[in-house]
XYZ file of C-alpha atoms in Angstrom:
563
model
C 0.000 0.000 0.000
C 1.054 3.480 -0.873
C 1.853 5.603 2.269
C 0.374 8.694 0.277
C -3.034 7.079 -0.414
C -3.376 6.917 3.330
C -2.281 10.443 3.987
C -4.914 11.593 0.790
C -7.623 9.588 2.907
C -7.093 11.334 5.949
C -6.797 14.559 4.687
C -10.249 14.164 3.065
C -11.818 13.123 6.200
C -10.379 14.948 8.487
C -11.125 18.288 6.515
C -14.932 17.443 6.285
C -14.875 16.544 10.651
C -14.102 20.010 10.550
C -15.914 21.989 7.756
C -18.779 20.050 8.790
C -19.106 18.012 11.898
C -17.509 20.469 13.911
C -19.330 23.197 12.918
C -22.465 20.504 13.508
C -21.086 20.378 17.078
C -20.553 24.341 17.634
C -23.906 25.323 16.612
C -26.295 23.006 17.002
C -24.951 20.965 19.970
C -23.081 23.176 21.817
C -23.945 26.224 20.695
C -21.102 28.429 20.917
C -22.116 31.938 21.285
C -20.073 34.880 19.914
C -21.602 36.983 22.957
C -21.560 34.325 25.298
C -19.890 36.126 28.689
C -18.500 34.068 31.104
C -19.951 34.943 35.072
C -17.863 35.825 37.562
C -16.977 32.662 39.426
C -16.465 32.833 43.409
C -12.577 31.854 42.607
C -11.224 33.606 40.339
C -9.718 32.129 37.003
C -6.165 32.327 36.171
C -6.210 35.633 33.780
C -3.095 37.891 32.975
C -2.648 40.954 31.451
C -2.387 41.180 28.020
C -3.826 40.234 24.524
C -2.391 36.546 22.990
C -3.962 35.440 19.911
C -5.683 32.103 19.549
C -2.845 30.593 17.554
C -0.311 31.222 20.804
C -3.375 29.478 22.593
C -3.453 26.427 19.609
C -0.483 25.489 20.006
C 0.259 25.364 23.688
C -3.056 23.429 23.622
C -1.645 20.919 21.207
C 1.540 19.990 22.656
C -0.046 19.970 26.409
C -2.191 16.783 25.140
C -0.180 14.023 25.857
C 1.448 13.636 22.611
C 4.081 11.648 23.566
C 1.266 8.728 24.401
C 0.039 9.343 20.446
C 3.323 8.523 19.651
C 4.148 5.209 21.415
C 0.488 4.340 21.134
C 0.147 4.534 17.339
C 3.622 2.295 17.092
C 2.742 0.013 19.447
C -1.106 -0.536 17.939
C 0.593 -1.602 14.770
C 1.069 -4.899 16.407
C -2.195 -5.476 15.059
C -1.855 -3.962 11.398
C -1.880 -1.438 9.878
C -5.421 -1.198 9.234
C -7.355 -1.136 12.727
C -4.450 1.605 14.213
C -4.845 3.781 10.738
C -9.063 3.648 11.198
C -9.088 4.165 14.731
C -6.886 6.927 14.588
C -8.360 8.543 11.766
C -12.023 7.945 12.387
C -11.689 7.845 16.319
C -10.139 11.231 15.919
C -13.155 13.036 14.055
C -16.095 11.735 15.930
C -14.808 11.073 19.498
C -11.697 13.134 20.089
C -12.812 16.367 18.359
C -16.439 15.837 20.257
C -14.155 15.513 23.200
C -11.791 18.338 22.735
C -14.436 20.885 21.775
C -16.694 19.771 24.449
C -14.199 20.013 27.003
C -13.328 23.166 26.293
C -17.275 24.623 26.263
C -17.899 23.087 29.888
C -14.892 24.679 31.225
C -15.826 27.775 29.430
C -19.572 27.618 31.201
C -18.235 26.850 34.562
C -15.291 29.283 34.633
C -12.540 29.040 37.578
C -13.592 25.358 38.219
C -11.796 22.184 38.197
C -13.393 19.197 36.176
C -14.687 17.980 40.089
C -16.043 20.747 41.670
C -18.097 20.908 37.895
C -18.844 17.062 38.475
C -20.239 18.166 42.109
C -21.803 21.133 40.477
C -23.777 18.747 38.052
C -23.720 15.606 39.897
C -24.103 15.676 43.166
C -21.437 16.432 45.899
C -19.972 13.121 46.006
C -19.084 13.033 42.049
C -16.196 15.587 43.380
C -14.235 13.324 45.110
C -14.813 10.439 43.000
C -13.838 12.624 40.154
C -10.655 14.160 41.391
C -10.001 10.661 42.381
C -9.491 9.375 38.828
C -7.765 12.587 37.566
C -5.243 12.622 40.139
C -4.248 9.008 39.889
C -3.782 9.410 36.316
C -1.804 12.557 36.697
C 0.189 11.514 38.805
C 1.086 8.169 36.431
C 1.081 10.721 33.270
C 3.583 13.507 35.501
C 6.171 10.235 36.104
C 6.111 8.735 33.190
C 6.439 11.559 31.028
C 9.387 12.980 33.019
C 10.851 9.634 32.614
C 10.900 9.319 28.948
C 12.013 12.959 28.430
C 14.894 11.736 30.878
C 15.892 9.001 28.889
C 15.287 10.917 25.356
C 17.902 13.247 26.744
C 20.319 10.451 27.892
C 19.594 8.771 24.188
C 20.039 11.958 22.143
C 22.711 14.126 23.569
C 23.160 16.450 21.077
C 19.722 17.397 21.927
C 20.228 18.596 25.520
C 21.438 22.055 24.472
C 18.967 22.615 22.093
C 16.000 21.829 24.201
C 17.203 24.249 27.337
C 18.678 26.982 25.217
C 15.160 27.148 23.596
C 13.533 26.921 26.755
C 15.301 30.421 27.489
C 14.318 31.829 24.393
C 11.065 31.104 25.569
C 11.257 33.142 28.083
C 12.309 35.809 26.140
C 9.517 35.053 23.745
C 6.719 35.834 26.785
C 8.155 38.489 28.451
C 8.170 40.120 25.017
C 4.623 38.989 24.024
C 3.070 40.793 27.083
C 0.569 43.057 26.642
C 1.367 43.250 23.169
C -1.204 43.162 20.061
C -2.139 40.322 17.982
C -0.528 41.518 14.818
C 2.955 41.439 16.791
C 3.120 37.869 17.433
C 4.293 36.999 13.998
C 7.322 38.478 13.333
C 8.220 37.931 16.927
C 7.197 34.542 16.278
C 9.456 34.081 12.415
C 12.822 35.519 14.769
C 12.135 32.917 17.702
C 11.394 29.842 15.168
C 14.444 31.092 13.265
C 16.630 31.491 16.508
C 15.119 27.771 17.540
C 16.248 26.275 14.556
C 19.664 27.976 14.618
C 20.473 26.331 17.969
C 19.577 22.788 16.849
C 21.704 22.986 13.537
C 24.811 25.163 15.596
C 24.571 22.828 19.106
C 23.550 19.713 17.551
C 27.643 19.018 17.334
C 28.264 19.592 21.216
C 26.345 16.742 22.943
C 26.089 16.771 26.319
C 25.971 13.443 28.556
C 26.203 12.037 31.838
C 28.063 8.977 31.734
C 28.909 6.470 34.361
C 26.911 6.230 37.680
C 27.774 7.826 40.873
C 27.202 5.596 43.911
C 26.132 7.030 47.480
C 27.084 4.277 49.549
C 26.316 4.216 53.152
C 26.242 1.002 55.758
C 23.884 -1.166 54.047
C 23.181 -0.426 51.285
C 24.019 2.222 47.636
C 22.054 4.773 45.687
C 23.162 4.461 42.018
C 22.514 8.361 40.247
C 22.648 7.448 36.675
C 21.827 9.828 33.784
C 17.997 9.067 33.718
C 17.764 9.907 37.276
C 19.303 12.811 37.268
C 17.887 14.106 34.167
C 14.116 13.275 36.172
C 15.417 15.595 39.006
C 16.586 18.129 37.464
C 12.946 17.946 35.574
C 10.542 18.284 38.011
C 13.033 21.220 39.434
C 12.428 22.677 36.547
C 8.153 21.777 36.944
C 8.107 23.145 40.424
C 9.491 26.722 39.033
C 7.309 26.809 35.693
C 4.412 25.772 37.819
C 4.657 28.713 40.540
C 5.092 31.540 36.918
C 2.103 33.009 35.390
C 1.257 30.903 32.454
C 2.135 33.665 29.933
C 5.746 33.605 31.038
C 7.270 30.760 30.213
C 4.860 27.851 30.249
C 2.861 29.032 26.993
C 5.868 30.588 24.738
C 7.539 27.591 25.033
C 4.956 25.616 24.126
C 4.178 27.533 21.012
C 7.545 27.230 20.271
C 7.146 23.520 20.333
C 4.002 23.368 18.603
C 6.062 25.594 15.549
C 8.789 23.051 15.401
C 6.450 19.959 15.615
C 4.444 21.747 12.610
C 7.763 22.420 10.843
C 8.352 18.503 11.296
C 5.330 17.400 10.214
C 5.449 19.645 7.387
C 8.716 18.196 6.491
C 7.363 14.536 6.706
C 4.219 14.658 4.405
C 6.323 16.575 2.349
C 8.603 13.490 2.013
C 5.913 11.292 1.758
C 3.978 13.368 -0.865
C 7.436 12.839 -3.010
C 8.888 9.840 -2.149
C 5.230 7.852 -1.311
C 7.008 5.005 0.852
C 5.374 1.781 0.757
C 3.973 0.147 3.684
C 5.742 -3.303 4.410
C 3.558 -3.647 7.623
C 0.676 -5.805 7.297
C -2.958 -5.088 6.923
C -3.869 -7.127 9.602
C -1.769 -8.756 11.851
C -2.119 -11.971 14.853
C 0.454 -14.558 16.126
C 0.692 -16.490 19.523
C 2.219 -13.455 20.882
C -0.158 -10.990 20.637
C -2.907 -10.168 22.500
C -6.652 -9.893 20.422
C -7.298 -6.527 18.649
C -10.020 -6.473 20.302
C -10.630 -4.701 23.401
C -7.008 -3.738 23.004
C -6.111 -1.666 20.011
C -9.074 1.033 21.420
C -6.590 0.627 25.334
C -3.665 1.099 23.514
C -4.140 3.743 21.109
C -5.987 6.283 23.637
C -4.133 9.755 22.994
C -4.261 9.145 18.896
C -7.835 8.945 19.293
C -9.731 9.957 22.697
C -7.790 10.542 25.888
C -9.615 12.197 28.980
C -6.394 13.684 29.822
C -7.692 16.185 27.320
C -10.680 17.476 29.492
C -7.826 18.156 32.577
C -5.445 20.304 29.770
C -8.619 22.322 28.436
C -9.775 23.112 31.805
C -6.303 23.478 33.831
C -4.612 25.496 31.069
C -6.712 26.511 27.463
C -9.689 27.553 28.791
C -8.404 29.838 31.348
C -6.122 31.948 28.424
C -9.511 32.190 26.397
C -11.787 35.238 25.366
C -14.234 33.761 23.310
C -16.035 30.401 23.557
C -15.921 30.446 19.378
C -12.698 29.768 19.483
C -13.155 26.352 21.636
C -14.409 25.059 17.978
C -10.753 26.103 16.532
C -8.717 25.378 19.110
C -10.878 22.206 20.510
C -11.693 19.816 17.786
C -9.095 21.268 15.845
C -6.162 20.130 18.215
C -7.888 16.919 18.229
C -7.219 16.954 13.895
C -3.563 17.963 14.499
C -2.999 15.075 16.968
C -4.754 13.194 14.345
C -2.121 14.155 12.049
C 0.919 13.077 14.415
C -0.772 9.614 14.732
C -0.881 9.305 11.274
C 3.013 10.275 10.962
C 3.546 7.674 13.864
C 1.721 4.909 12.076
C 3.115 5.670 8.508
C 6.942 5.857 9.996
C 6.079 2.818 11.975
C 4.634 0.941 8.700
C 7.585 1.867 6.774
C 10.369 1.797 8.890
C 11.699 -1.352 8.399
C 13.075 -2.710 4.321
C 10.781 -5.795 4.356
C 8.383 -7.442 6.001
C 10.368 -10.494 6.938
C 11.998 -7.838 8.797
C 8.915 -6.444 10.519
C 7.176 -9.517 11.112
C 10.346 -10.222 13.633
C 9.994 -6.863 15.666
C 6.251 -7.183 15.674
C 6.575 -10.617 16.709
C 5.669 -10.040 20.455
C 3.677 -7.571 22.698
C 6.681 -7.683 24.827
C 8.780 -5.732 22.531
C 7.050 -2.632 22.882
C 6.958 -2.249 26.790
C 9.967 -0.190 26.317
C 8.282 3.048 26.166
C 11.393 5.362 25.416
C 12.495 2.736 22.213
C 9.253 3.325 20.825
C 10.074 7.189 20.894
C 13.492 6.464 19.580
C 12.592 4.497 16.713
C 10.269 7.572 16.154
C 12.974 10.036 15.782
C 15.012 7.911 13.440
C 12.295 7.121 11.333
C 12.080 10.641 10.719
C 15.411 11.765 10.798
C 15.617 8.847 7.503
C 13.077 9.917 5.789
C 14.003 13.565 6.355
C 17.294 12.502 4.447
C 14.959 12.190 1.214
C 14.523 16.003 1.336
C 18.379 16.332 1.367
C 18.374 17.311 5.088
C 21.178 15.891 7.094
C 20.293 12.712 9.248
C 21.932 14.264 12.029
C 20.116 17.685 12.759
C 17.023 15.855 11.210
C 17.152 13.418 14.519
C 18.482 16.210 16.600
C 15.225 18.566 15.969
C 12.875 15.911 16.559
C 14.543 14.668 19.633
C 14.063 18.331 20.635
C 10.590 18.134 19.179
C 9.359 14.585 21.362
C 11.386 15.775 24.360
C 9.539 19.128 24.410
C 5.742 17.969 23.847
C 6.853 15.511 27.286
C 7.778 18.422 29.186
C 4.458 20.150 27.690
C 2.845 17.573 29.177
C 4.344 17.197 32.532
C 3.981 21.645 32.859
C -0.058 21.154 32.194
C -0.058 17.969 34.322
C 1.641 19.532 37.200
C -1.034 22.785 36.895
C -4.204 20.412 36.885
C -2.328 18.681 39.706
C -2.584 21.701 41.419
C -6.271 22.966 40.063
C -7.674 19.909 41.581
C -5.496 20.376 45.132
C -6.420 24.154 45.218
C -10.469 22.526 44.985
C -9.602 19.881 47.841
C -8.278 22.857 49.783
C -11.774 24.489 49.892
C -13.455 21.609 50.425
C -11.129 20.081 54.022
C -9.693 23.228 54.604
C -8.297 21.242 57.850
C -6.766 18.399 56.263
C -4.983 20.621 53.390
C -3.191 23.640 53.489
C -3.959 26.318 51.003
C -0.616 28.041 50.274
C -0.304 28.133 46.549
C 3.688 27.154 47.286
C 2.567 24.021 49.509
C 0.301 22.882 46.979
C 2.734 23.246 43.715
C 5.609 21.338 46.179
C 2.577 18.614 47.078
C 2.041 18.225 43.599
C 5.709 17.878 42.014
C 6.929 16.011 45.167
C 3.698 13.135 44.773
C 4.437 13.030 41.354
C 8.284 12.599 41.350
C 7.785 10.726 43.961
C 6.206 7.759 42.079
C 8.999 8.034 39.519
C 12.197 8.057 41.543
C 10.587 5.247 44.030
C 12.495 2.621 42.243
C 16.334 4.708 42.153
C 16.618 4.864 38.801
C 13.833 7.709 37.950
C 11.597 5.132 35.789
C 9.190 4.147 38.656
C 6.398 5.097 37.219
C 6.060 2.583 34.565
C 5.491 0.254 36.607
C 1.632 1.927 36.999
C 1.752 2.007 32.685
C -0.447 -0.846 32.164
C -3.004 1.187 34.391
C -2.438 4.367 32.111
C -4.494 3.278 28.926
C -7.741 1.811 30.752
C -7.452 5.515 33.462
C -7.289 7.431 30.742
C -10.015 6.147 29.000
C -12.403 6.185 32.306
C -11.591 9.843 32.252
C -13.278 10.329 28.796
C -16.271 8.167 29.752
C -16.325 10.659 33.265
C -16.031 13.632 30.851
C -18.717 12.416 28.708
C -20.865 11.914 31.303
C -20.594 15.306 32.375
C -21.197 16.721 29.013
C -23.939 14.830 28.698
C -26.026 16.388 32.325
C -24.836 19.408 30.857
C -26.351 19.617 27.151
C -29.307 17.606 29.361
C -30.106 20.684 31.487
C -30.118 23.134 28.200
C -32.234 21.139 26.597
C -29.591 20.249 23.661
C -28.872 16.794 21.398
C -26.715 14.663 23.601
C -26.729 11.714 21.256
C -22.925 13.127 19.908
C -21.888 12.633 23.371
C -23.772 9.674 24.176
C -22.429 7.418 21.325
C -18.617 7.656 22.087
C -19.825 7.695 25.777
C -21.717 4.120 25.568
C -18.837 2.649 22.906
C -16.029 3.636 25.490
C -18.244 2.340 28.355
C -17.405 -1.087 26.241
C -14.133 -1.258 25.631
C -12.831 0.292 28.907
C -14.342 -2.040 30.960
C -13.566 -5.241 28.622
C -10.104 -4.605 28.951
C -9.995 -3.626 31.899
C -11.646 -6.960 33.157
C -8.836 -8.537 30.766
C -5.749 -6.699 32.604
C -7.527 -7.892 35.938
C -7.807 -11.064 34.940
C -4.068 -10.854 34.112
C -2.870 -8.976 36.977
C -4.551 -11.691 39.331
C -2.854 -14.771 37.378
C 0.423 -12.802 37.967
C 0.055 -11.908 41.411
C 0.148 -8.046 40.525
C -1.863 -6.815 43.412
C -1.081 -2.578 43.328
C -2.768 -3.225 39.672
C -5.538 -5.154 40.369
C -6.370 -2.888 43.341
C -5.924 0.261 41.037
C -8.567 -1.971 38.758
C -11.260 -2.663 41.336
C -10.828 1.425 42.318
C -11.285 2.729 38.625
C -14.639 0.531 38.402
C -15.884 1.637 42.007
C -15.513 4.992 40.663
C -16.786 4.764 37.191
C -20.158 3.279 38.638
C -20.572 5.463 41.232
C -20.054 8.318 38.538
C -22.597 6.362 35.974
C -25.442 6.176 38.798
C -25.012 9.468 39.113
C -24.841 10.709 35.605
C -28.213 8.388 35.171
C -29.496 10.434 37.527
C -29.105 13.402 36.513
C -30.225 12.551 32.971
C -33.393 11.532 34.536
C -34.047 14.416 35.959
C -32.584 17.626 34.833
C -32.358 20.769 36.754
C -31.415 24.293 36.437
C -27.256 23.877 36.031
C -25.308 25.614 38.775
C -22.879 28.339 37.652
């Protein structure tokens, strides 16, 4: 199969999801109004001075949503062929993640200044807040770990990266202090000189790697504590959370996002340019099953979460997007279509993972287990070559090819772990209000509480990577998220009297395969004894029915919403 055909289909479909479904979804579903003014909520939302354009706002959006996850999980689904991962990620994307994205943006919109449980308690009933923040903050917390993990170990595997990524984090800075207060029509040239500058760095510092190497060994009676390079890369990252997490988003947070989202477009750009000229074949199989891998069945739609719906999304759009926003219009641009440009790094992911290898002898050997894949940061890495090979068709050189995507991956993890670490501390500020007793409300205790839970879980094992050990739980969380969000948009358009069947359909089809594979990994994790998993299992489904009776409820019987 021609790579291009596949890149022609998705184009097609993923420009009429917008044109038309989207705009379905704006005005007749959710109604976006141009006048709509948000109330005054009792806490006040995050707002600085200034005016940023919506394009700023894009693409800090986009590279907050857990894009590394898109990127393993598209790889990984190939296991199965090529077929299931590209139609998932391509229809999955239109219907359910842009329904998602743009939803999740207009209930954060209606209930401004609130974290995704005090609007569950708002809609719900009291108890949906705890059960809610529940669920969020276990998978933050997993999400936070993980992702500061694999950025570790990108930097440890990519050297000539490291100077890149932190020089352009300070140009960042420069970027937002700059960008303050300023008017829209200033953001693009300042925007050409930083992109320029960015790109400068990776091709002049790309030749001075930097590296730990070796292990330094803190020995003491009974025992050692090995430091090797992932560890103290993990460190030195959630130092670096803490301080982004106590700045106004404007300052660094959301520059150097944008910057990241610029470079991943510039990527991207680069790739389906390739592709468009050099139309690789695919040597992966259509479909694909052996004795060592699991059915496609529930586990393709577990596995490939991010490329297609990920209720991580609902904690990005209502910790960081929505509270930059002016108009609720916009959630239609910047909602459903973040969802298409995730869409569009799937598809990269899948079509670099279909043609990455010369024959399919060859790829029938790597794809010959599930176990090959459970190295996360391998996945990434076979990622960044891909490109940095098929970059070489356009005559770049392999070398700053790898080197700017390394930059690229590495900086939509940190993205990640800056928006997980500010919904970690959304949903703490909420708790605070709530057991004003039990928590302390200092906005400095909180942040701490929140990067010290979260590196925490990863630096458990001394060697920075303990949170994968909680990775199996990742997929099936996530997608109990979306079904929570769902739910929640559903009460919602219920109590304005709106359609809720767009909601209702990826609602009852994730209801389905969340809980089928999570009864699968249950099943597994009690056969192997794993019982941190299983209990993690029988929590998520406590929760998710307790959130379902309620959400029943409350379709039942609608009432005025609370705001």
């Amino acid at each position: 199969m021609n790579s291009l055909v596949l890149v022609m289909i998705a184009a097609v479909v993923f420009a009429f999801g917008y044109r038309f479904y989207s705009k379905l979804l704006g005005l007749g579903v959710f109604r976006l109004g141009k006048d709509y003014s948000t109330p005054t909520p009792d806490r006040p939302a995050e707002s600085e001075p200034g005016v940023f354009g919506r394009h700023l706002i894009f693409g800090h959006h986009v590279v907050s949503l857990a894009a590394g996850a898109v990127v393993t999980g598209c790889i990984t689904s190939l296991i199965w062929g090529w077929v299931p991962a590209f139609l998932w990620a391509v229809v999955g994307t239109v219907v359910a993640a842009g329904t998602y994205g743009l939803g999740a943006l207009w209930l954060s919109l209606r209930y401004p200044g609130r974290n995704p449980a005090e609007i569950a308690a708002r809609l719900l009933t009291s108890p949906a807040h705890e059960l809610f923040a529940l669920v969020a903050f276990l998978l933050l917390l997993i999400m936070n770990a993980v992702c500061a993990t694999l950025a570790a170990q990108l930097l440890s595997a990519f050297p000539a990266s490291v100077l890149p990524f932190w020089i352009i984090t300070a140009v960042a800075l420069l970027l937002g202090n700059f960008l303050r207060g300023r008017e829209d029509f200033e953001i693009i040239p300042a925007t050409l000189i930083a992109l320029a500058l960015s790109l400068m760095v990776v091709w002049l510092l790309g030749n001075y790697p930097l590296s730990f190497t070796g292990t330094l060994n803190l020995e003491t009676a009974e025992s050692y504590f090995p430091f090797d390079a992932t560890l103290v890369w993990v460190m030195l990252l959630f130092a670096y959370g803490y301080y982004v997490t106590r700045l106004p988003m404007w300052k660094l947070m959301r520059p150097r996002g944008y910057l990241t989202a610029l470079l991943l477009g510039l990527t991207l750009l680069i790739f389906y340019t390739v592709v468009t000229i050099d139309q690789p074949r695919l040597v992966a199989p259509e479909f694909n099953a052996g004795p060592g891998i699991p059915d496609t069945l529930p586990w393709l739609f577990v596995t490939l979460t991010s490329g297609a719906v990920a209720g991580f999304h609902l904690l990005v759009a209502n910790a960081v997007t929505a509270r930059q926003m002016k108009r609720e219009t916009d959630a239609r641009y910047i909602g459903y279509g973040g969802a298409l440009a995730l869409g569009l790094l799937a598809l990269s992911a899948i079509i670099i993972g279909s043609t990455g290898l010369p024959n399919v002898q060859e790829w029938n050997q790597r794809y010959a287990s599930w176990e090959t894949f459970m190295e996360l940061h391998a996945v990434l890495e076979l990622y960044v070559n891909g490109f940095a090979r098929h970059a070489a068709g356009l005559g770049l050189d392999p070398a700053f090819a790898r080197s700017l995507m390394a930059v690229v991956i590495i900086g939509l993890l940190v993205s990640t772990l800056e928006a997980g670490l500010r919904a970690q501390k959304q949903l703490l500020v909420g708790l605070t209000e709530r057991y004003p007793a039990i928590i302390p409300g200092n906005e400095k205790t909180l942040i701490a509480t929140a990067v010290g839970l979260s590196a925490l879980l990863s630096l458990h094992d001394g060697h920075g990577r303990g949170g994968l050990t909680l990775w199996p739980v990742y997929g099936v969380a996530d997608q109990f998220l979306a079904i929570l969000g769902f739910a929640l948009l559903a009460v919602a358009l219920r109590r304005l009297g709106r359609p809720v069947s767009a909601v209702l359909l990826p609602l009852v089809f994730l209801l389905v395969t969340a809980n089928w594979g999570l009864g699968a990994l249950m099943t597994q994790w009690w056969s192997n004894n794993h019982w941190i998993l299983l209990l993690l299992g029988i929590l998520l489904i406590a929760v998710e029915l307790g959130v379902t009776f309620l959400a029943l409820n409350g379709l039942k019987s609608p009432r005025p919403p609370q705001t």
